[in-house]
Tab-separated table of C-alpha atoms and ligand atoms in Angstrom:
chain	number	residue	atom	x	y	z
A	1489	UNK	CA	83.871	65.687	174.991
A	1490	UNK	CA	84.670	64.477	171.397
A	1491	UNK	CA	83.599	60.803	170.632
A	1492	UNK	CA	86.973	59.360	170.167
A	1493	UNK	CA	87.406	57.637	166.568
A	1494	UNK	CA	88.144	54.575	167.822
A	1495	UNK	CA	86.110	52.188	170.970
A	1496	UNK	CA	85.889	49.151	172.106
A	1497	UNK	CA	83.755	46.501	170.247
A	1498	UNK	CA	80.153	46.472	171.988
A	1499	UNK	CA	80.469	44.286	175.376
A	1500	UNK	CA	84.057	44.226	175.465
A	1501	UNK	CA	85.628	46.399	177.750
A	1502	UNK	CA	88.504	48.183	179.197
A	1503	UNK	CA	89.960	47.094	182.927
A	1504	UNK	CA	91.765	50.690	183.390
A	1505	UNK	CA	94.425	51.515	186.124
A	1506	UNK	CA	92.580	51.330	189.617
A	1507	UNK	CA	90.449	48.702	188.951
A	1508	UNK	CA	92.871	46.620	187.568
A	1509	UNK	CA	94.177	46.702	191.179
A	1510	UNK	CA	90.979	44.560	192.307
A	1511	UNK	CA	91.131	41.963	189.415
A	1512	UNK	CA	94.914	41.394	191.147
A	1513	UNK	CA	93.326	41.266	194.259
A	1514	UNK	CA	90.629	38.504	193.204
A	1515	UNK	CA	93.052	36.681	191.107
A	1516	UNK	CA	95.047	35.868	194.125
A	1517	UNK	CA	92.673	34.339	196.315
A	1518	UNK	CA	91.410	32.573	193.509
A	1519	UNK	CA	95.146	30.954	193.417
A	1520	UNK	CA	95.525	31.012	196.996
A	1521	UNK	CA	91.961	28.651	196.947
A	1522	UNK	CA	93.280	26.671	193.952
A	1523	UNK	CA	97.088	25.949	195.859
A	1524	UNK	CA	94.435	24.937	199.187
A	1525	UNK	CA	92.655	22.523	197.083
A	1526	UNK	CA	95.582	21.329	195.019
A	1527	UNK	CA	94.304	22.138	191.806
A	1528	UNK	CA	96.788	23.013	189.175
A	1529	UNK	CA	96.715	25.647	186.733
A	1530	UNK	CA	95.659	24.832	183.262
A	1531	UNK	CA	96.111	27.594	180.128
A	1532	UNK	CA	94.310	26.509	176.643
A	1533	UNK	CA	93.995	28.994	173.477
A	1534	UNK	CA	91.819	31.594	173.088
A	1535	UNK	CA	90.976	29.951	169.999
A	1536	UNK	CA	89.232	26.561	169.669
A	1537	UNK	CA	87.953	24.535	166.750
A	1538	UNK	CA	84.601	25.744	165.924
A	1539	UNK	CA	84.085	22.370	165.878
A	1540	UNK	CA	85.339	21.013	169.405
A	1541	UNK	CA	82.731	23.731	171.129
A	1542	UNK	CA	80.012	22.860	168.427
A	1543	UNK	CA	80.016	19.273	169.806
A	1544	UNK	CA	80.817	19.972	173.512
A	1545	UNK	CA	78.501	22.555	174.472
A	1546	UNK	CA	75.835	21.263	171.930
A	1547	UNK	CA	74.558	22.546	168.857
A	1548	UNK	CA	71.210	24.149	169.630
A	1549	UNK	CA	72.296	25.389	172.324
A	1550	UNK	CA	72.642	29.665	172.264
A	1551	UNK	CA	76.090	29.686	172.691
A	1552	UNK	CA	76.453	27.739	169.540
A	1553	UNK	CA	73.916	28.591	167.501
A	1554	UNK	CA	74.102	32.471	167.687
A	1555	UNK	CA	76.963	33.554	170.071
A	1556	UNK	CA	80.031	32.026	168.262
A	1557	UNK	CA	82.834	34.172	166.930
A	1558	UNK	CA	83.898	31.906	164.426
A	1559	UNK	CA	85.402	32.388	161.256
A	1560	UNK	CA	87.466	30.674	159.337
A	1561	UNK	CA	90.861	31.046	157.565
A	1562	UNK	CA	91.741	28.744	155.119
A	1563	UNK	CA	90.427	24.846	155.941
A	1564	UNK	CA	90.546	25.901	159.455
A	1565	UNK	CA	87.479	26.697	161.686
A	1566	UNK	CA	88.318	29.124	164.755
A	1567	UNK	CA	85.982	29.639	167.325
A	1568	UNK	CA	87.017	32.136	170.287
A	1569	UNK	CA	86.153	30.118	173.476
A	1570	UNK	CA	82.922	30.690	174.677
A	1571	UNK	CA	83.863	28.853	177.769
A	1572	UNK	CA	86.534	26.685	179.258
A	1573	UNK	CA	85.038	22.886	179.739
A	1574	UNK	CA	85.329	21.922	175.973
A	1575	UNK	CA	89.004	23.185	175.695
A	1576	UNK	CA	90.065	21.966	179.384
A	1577	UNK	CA	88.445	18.356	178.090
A	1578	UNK	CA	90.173	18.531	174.619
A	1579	UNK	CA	93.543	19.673	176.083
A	1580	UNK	CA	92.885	16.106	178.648
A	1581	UNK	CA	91.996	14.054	175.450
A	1582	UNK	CA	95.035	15.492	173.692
A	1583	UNK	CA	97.834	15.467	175.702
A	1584	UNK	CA	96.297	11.791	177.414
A	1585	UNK	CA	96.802	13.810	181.336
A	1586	UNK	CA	94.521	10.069	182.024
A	1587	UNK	CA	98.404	8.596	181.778
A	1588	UNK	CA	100.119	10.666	184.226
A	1589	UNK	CA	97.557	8.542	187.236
A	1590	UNK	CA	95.134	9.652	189.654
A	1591	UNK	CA	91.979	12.444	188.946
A	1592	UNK	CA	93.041	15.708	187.431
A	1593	UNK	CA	92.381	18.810	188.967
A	1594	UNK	CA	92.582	21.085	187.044
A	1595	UNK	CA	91.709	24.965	187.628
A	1596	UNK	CA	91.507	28.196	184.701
A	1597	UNK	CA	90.910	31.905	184.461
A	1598	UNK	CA	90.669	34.110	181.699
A	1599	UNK	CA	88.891	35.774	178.864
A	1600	UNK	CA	85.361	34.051	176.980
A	1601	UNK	CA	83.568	35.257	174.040
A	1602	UNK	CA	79.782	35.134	173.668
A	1603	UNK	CA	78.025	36.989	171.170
A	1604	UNK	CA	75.030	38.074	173.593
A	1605	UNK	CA	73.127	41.011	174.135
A	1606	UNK	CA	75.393	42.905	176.971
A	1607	UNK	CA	73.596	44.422	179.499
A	1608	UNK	CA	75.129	44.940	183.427
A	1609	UNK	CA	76.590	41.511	184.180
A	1610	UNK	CA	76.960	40.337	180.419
A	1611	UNK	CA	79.133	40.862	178.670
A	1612	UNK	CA	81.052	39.766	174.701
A	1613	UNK	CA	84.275	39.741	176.708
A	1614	UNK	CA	84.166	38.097	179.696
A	1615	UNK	CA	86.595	36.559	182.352
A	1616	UNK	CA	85.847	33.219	184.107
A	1617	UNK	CA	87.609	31.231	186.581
A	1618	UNK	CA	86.995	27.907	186.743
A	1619	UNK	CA	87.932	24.656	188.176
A	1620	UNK	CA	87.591	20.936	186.993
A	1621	UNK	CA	87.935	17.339	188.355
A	1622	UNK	CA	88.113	14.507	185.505
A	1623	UNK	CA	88.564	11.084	185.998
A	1624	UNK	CA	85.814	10.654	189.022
A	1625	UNK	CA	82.817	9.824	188.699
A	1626	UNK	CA	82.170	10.151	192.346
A	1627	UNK	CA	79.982	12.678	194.301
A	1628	UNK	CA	82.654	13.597	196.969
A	1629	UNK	CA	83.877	15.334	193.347
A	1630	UNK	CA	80.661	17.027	193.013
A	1631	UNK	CA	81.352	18.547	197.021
A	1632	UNK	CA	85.136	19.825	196.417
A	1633	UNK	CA	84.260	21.302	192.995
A	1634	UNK	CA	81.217	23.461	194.703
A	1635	UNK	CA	83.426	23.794	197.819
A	1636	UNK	CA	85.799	25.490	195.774
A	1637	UNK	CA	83.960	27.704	194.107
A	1638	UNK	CA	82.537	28.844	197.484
A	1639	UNK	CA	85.520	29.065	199.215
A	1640	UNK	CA	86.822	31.833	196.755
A	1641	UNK	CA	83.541	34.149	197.753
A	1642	UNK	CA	83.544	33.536	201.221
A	1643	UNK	CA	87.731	34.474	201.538
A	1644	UNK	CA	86.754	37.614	199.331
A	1645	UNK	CA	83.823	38.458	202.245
A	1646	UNK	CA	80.850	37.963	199.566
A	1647	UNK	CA	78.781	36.502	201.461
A	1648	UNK	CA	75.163	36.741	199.819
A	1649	UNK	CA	74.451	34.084	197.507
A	1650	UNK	CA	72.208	30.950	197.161
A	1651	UNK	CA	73.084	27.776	196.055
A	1652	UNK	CA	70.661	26.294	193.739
A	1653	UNK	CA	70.941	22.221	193.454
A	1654	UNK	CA	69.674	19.937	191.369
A	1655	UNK	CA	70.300	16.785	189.479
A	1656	UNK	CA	69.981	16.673	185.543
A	1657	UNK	CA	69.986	12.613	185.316
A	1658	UNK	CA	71.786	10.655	183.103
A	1659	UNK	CA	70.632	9.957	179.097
A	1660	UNK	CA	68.384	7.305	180.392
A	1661	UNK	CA	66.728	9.234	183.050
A	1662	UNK	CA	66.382	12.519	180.373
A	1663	UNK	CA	64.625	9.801	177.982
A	1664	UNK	CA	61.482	9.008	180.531
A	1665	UNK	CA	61.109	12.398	181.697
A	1666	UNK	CA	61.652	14.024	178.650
A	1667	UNK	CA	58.525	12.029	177.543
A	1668	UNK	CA	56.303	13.188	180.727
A	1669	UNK	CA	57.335	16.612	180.237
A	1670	UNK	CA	56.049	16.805	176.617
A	1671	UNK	CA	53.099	14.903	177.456
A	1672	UNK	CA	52.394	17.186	180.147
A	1673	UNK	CA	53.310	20.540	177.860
A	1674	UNK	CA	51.167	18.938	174.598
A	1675	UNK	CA	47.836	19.896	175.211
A	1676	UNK	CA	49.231	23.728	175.619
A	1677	UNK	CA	51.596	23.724	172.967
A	1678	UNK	CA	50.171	26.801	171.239
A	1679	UNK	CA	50.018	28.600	174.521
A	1680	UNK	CA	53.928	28.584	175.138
A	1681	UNK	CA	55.909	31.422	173.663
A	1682	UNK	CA	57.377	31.247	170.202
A	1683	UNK	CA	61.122	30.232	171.717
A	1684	UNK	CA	59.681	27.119	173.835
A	1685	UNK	CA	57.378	25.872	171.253
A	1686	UNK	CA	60.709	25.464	169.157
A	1687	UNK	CA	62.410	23.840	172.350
A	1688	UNK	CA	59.482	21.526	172.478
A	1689	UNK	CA	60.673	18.888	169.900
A	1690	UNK	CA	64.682	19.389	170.425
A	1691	UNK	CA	64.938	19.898	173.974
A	1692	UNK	CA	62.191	20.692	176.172
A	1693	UNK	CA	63.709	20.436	179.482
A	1694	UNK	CA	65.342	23.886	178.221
A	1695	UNK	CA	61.326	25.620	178.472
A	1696	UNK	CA	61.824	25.017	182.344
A	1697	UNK	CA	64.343	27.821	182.288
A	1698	UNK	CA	62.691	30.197	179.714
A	1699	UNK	CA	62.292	33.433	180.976
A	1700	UNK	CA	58.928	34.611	178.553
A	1701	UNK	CA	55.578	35.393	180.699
A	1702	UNK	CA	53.263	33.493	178.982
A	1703	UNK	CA	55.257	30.319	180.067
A	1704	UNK	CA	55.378	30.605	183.443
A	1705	UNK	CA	52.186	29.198	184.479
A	1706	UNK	CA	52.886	25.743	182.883
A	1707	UNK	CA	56.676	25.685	184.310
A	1708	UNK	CA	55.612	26.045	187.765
A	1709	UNK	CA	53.231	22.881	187.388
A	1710	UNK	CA	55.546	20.515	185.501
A	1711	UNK	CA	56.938	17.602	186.647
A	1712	UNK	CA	60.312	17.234	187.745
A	1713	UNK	CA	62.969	15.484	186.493
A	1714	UNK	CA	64.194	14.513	190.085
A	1715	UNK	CA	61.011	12.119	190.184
A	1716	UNK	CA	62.461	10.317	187.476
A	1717	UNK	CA	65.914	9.550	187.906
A	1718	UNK	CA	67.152	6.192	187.775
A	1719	UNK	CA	69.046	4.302	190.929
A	1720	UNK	CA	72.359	5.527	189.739
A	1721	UNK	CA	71.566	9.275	189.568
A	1722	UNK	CA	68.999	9.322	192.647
A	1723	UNK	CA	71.685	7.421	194.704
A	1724	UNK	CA	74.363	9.941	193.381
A	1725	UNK	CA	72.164	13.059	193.886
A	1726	UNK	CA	71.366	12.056	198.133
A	1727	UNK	CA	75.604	11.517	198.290
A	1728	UNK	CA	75.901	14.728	196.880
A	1729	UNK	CA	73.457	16.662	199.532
A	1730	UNK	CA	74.831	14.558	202.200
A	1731	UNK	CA	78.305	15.499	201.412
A	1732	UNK	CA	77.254	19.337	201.550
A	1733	UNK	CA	75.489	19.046	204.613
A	1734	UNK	CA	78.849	17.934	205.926
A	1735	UNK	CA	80.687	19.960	204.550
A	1736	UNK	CA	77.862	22.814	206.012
A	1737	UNK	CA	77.608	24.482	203.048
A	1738	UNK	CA	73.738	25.482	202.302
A	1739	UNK	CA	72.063	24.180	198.833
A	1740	UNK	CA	68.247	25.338	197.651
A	1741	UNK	CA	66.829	22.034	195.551
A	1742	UNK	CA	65.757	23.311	192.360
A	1743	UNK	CA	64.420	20.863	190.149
A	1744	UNK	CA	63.825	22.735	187.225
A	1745	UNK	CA	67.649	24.370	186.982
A	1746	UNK	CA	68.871	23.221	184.039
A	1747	UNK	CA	71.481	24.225	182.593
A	1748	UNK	CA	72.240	26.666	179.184
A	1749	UNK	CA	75.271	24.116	177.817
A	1750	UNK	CA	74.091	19.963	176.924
A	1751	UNK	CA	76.897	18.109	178.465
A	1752	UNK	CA	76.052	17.976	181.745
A	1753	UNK	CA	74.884	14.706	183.433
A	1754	UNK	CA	73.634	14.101	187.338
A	1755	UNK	CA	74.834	17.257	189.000
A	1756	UNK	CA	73.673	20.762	188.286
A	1757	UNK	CA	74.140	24.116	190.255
A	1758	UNK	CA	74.295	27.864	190.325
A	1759	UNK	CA	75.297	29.865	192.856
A	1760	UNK	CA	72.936	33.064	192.399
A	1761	UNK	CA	73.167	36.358	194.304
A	1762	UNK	CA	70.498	39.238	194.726
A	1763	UNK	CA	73.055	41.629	194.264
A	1764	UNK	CA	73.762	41.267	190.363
A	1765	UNK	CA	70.331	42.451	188.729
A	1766	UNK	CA	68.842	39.795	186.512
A	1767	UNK	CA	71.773	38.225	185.508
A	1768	UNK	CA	71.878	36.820	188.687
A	1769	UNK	CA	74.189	33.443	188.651
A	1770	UNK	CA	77.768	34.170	190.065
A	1771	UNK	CA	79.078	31.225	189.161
A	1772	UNK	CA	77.747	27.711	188.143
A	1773	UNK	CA	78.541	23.809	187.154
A	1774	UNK	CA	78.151	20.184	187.528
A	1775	UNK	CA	78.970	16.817	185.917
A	1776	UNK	CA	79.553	16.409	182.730
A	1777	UNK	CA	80.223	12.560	182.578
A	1778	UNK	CA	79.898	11.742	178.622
A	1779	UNK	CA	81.941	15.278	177.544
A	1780	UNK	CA	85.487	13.514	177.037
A	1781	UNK	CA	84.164	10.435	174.851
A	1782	UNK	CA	81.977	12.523	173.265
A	1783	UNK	CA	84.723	15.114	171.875
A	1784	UNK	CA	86.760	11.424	170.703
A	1785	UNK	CA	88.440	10.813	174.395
A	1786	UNK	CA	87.996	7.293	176.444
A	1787	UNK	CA	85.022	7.399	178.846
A	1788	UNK	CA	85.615	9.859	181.607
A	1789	UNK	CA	83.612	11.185	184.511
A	1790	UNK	CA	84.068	14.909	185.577
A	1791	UNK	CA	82.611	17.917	187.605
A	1792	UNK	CA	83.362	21.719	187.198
A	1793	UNK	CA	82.410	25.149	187.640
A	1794	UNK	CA	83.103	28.775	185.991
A	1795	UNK	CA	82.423	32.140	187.505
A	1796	UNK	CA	82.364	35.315	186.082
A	1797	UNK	CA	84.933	37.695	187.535
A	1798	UNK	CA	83.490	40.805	186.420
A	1799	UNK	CA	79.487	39.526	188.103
A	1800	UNK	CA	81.880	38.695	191.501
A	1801	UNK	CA	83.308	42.298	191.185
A	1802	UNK	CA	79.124	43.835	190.996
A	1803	UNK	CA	78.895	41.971	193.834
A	1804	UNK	CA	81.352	43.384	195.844
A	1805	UNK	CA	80.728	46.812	194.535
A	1806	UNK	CA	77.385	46.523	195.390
A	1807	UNK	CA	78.350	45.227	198.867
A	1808	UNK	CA	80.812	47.936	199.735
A	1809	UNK	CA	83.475	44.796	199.610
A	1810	UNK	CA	86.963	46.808	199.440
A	1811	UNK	CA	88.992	45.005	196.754
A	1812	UNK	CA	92.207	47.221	197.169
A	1813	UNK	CA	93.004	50.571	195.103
A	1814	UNK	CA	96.174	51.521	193.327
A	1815	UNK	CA	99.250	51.643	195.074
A	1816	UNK	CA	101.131	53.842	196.660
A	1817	UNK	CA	104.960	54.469	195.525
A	1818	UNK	CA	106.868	54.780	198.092
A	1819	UNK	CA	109.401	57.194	197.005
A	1820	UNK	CA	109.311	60.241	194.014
A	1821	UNK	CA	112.284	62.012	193.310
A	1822	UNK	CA	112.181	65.466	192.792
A	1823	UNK	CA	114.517	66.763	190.441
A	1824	UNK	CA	115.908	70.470	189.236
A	1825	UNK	CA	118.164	70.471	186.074
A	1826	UNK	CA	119.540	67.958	183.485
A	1827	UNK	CA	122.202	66.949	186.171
A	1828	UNK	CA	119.586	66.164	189.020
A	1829	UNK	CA	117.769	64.145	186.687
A	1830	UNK	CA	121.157	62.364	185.634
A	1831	UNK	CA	121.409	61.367	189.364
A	1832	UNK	CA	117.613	60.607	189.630
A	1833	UNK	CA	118.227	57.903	186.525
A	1834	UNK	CA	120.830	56.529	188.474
A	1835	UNK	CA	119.781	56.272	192.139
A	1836	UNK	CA	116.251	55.342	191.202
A	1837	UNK	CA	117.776	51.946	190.327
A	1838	UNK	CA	119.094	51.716	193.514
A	1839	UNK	CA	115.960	52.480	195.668
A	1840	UNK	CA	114.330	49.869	193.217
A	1841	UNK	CA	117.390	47.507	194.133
A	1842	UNK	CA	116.876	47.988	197.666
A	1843	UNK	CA	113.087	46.889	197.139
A	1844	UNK	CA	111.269	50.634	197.285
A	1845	UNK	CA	108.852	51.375	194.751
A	1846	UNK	CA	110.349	54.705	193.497
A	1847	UNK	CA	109.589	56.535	190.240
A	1848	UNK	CA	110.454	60.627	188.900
A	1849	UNK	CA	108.931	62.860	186.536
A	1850	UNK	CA	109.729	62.372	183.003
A	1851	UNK	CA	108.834	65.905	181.573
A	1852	UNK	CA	111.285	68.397	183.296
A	1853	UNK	CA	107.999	70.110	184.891
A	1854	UNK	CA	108.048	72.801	187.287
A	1855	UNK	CA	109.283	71.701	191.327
A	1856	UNK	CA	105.658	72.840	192.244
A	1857	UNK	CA	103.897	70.644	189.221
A	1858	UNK	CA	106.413	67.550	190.450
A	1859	UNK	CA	105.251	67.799	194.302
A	1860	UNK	CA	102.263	68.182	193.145
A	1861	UNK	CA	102.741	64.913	190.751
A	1862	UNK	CA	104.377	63.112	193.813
A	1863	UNK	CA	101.265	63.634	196.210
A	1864	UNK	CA	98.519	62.813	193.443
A	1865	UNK	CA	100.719	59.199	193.072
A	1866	UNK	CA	100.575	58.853	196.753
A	1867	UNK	CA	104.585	59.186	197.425
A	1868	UNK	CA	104.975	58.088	200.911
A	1869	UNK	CA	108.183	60.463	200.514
A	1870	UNK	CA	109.594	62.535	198.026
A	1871	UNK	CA	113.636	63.146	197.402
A	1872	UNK	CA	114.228	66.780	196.062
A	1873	UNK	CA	117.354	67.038	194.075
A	1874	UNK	CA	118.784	70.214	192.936
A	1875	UNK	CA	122.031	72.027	192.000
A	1876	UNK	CA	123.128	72.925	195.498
A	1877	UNK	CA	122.019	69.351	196.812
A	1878	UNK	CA	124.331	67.862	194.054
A	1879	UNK	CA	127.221	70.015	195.274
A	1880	UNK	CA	126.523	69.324	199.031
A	1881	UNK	CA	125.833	65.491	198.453
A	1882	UNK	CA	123.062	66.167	200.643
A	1883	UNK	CA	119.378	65.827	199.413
A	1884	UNK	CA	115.750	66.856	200.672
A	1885	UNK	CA	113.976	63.996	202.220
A	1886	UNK	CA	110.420	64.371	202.902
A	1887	UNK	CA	107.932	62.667	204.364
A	1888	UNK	CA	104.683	63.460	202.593
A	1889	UNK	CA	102.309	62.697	205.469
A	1890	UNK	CA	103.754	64.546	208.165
A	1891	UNK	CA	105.239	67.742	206.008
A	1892	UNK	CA	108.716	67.334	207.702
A	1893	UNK	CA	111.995	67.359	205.939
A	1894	UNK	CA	115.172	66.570	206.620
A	1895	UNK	CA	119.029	67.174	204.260
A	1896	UNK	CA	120.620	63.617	204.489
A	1897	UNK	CA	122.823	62.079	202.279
A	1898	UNK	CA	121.756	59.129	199.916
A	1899	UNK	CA	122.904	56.485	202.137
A	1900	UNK	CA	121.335	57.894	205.537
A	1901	UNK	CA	118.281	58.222	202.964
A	1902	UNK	CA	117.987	54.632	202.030
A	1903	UNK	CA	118.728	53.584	205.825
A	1904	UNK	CA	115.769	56.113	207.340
A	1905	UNK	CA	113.679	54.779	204.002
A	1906	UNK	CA	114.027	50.815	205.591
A	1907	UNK	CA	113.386	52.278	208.725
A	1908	UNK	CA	109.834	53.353	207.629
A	1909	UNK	CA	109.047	51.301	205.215
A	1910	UNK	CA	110.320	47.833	206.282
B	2898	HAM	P1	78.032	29.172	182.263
B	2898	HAM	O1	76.847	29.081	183.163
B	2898	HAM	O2	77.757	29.360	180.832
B	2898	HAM	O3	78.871	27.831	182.503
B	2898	HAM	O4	78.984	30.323	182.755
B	2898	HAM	C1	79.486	30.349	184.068
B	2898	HAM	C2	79.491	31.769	184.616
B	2898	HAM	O5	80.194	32.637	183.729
B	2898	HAM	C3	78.120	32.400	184.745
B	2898	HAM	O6	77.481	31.986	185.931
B	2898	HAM	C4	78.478	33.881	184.779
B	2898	HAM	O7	78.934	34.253	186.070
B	2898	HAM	C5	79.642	33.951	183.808
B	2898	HAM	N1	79.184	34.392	182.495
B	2898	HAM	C6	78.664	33.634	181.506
B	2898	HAM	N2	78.369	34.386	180.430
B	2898	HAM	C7	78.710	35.652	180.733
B	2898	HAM	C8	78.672	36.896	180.027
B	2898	HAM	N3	78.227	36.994	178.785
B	2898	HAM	N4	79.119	38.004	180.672
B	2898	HAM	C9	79.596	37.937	181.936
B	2898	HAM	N5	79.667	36.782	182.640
B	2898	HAM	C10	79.231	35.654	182.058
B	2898	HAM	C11	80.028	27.551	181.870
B	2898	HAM	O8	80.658	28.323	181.210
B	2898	HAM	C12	80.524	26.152	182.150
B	2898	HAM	N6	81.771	25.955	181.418
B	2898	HAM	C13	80.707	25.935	183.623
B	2898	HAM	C14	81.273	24.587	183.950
B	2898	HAM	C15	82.559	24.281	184.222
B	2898	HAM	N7	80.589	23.462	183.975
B	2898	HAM	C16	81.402	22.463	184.245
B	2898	HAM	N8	82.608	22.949	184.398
């Protein structure tokens, strides 16, 4: 076939007609979970201030400094979201939700933008659902936010996944073991690879989760940053494991996950599966304690996670998970002649009224080419309308399954149709 003259943009992509069917199907657990926890829904711009992200997620982080779309139109700097903590914390800050009482809980889903290499599992367009808790700073938080997030998978029947744990500290805690981690890494600066030797000054903890060979020997023998936390986080960290073990849900303690965005604090996690390739993380979170003041809010403690819906639908593909499949109408009409068609316009509305999914052809084709149209849509029956069934005021009704057919008139059709279908 022809290249067509126009496609998508690299790593943005099209959610066509029968598989749109299982993004409907995921959304509504996800709002069936959110309704279970009590979260409420939350909608911010696609567009942020370059600037709002820039400070939230960090500036030397990748998302900032090379996967932004940003440009800017007149004085004003947009950014298309990369993610949805820095807007859901700016749209708290903003509209002061701290004055309406209690902890938000706040939940999200919909399109991010990252400027990254797309391979399967990564994409420049991307949907995430996500959840966040601000105004606690405790760690039965930490539990409901990664309850949550598992709840969704296990409704949907995913099932295979690890939940990696571990706790990032607090500034104070970063400080000392930021120190013992470039001690440690010093004498083999030259060794590390290009990437990390940059990190090395600006934020080593980020070399744990480098990815280059020639690294890995001296990752596996650093030091941990959960051997330096201070009372606060260490206390916080146990609550949080206790409360999972509670709560039964299984964690993996990995002390050197850390995390790709710098505003998290304490809490860290992934949930990974061996089903997505190598980009493996379904979903992932934790606290983010100094986000609000730091993007001009008052002091407030929170916890979150995002997920990628299109890495949850791998999953399930790869799984054999049935997500559902486009439906079924439940009536076609057949028609024959401008008059049948007339009456199709007309009665349609009144299958539709009586709650039947109904729909006809819109090209005058052939009564062959319309049957045929009527079993490729999966018409659970079919209403044939012709000249001498307009004169008779009795129509063709057919079930499509069992090849039988009966004349009835329209209301006898509608009655046998809630007969069936009800
Ligand atoms: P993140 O780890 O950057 O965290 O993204 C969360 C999830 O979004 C990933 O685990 C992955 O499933 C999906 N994801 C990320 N980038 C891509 C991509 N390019 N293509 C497809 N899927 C992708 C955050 O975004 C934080 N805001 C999470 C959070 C919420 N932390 C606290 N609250």
């Amino acid at each position: 076939m022809a290249k067509p003259a126009f496609t998508t943009h690299t790593g943005m992509v099209d959610i066509l007609p029968g598989e749109v069917e299982k993004w409907q199907y995921v959304e509504t657990i996800i709002r069936k979970t959110a309704k279970l926890f009590h979260f409420h829904e939350i909608r911010t711009p696609i567009m942020e201030q370059t600037e709002l992200i820039a400070r939230g997620v960090g500036q030397l982080t990748d998302i900032v400094s090379k996967e932004m779309f940003a440009f800017d139109r007149g004085d004003d700097h947009y950014v298309l979201r990369p993610e949805g903590t820095a807007p859901v914390a700016r749209a708290f800050t903003e509209h002061h939700l701290e004055q309406r009482g209690g902890t938000q809980k706040l939940f999200y889903m919909g399109p991010m933008f990252r400027a990254e290499r797309p391979q399967k599992g990564r994409q420049r367009q991307f949907h995430q659902f996500g959840a966040e808790i601000l105004g606690s700073a405790h760690p039965l938080a930490d539990a409901e936010i990664i309850a949550f997030m598992i709840y969704v998978y296990k409704e949907i029947g995913l099932l295979n996944f690890t939940l990696k744990l571990n706790s990032v500290g607090d500034p104070e805690s970063r400080k000392k073991y930021k120190q013992v981690l470039q001690d440690y890494l010093r004498p083999n600066l030259s060794k590390l690879s290009k990437i990390s030797q940059q990190r090395f000054e600006t934020n080593p903890m980020r070399i744990l989760d480098s990815k280059e060979e020639e690294d890995q020997p001296f990752i596996a023998d650093a030091p941990v940053i959960t051997d330096y936390l201070n009372e606060d986080c260490a206390e916080h960290y146990q609550q949080v494991k206790c409360y999972l073990d509670d709560l039964n849900i299984h964690y993996e303690e990995d002390p050197r996950l850390v995390r790709g965005l710098d505003y998290y604090t304490k809490t860290a996690f992934e949930l990974v599966s061996p089903d997505l390739g190598s980009q493996d993380a379904l979903g992932a979170g934790g606290r983010y304690d100094l986000l609000v003041e730091e993007i001009g809010g008052r002091k407030t403690p929170a916890v979150g996670f995002a997920a990628g819906i299109e890495r949850l639908l791998i999953a399930c593909e790869a799984l054999n998970i049935n997500l559902g499949t486009t439906p079924d109408v439940d009536v076609y009409i057949v028609t024959y002649g401008d008059n049948a068609r007339e009456w199709a316009l007309k009665h349609v509305e009144v299958i539709r009224n009586a709650g039947f999914s109904c729909t006809l052809d819109y090209a005058a084709r052939s009564m062959k080419s319309q049957m045929k149209d009527a079993d490729r849509e999966g018409a659970r029956f079919a209403i044939i309308v012709g000249e001498d069934e307009l004169k008779s005021d009795k129509f063709t009704f057919r079930d499509m399954a069992e090849s039988a057919e009966a004349s009835l008139n329209f209301d006898d059709i509608l009655e046998r149709l809630n007969d069936k279908l009800d």
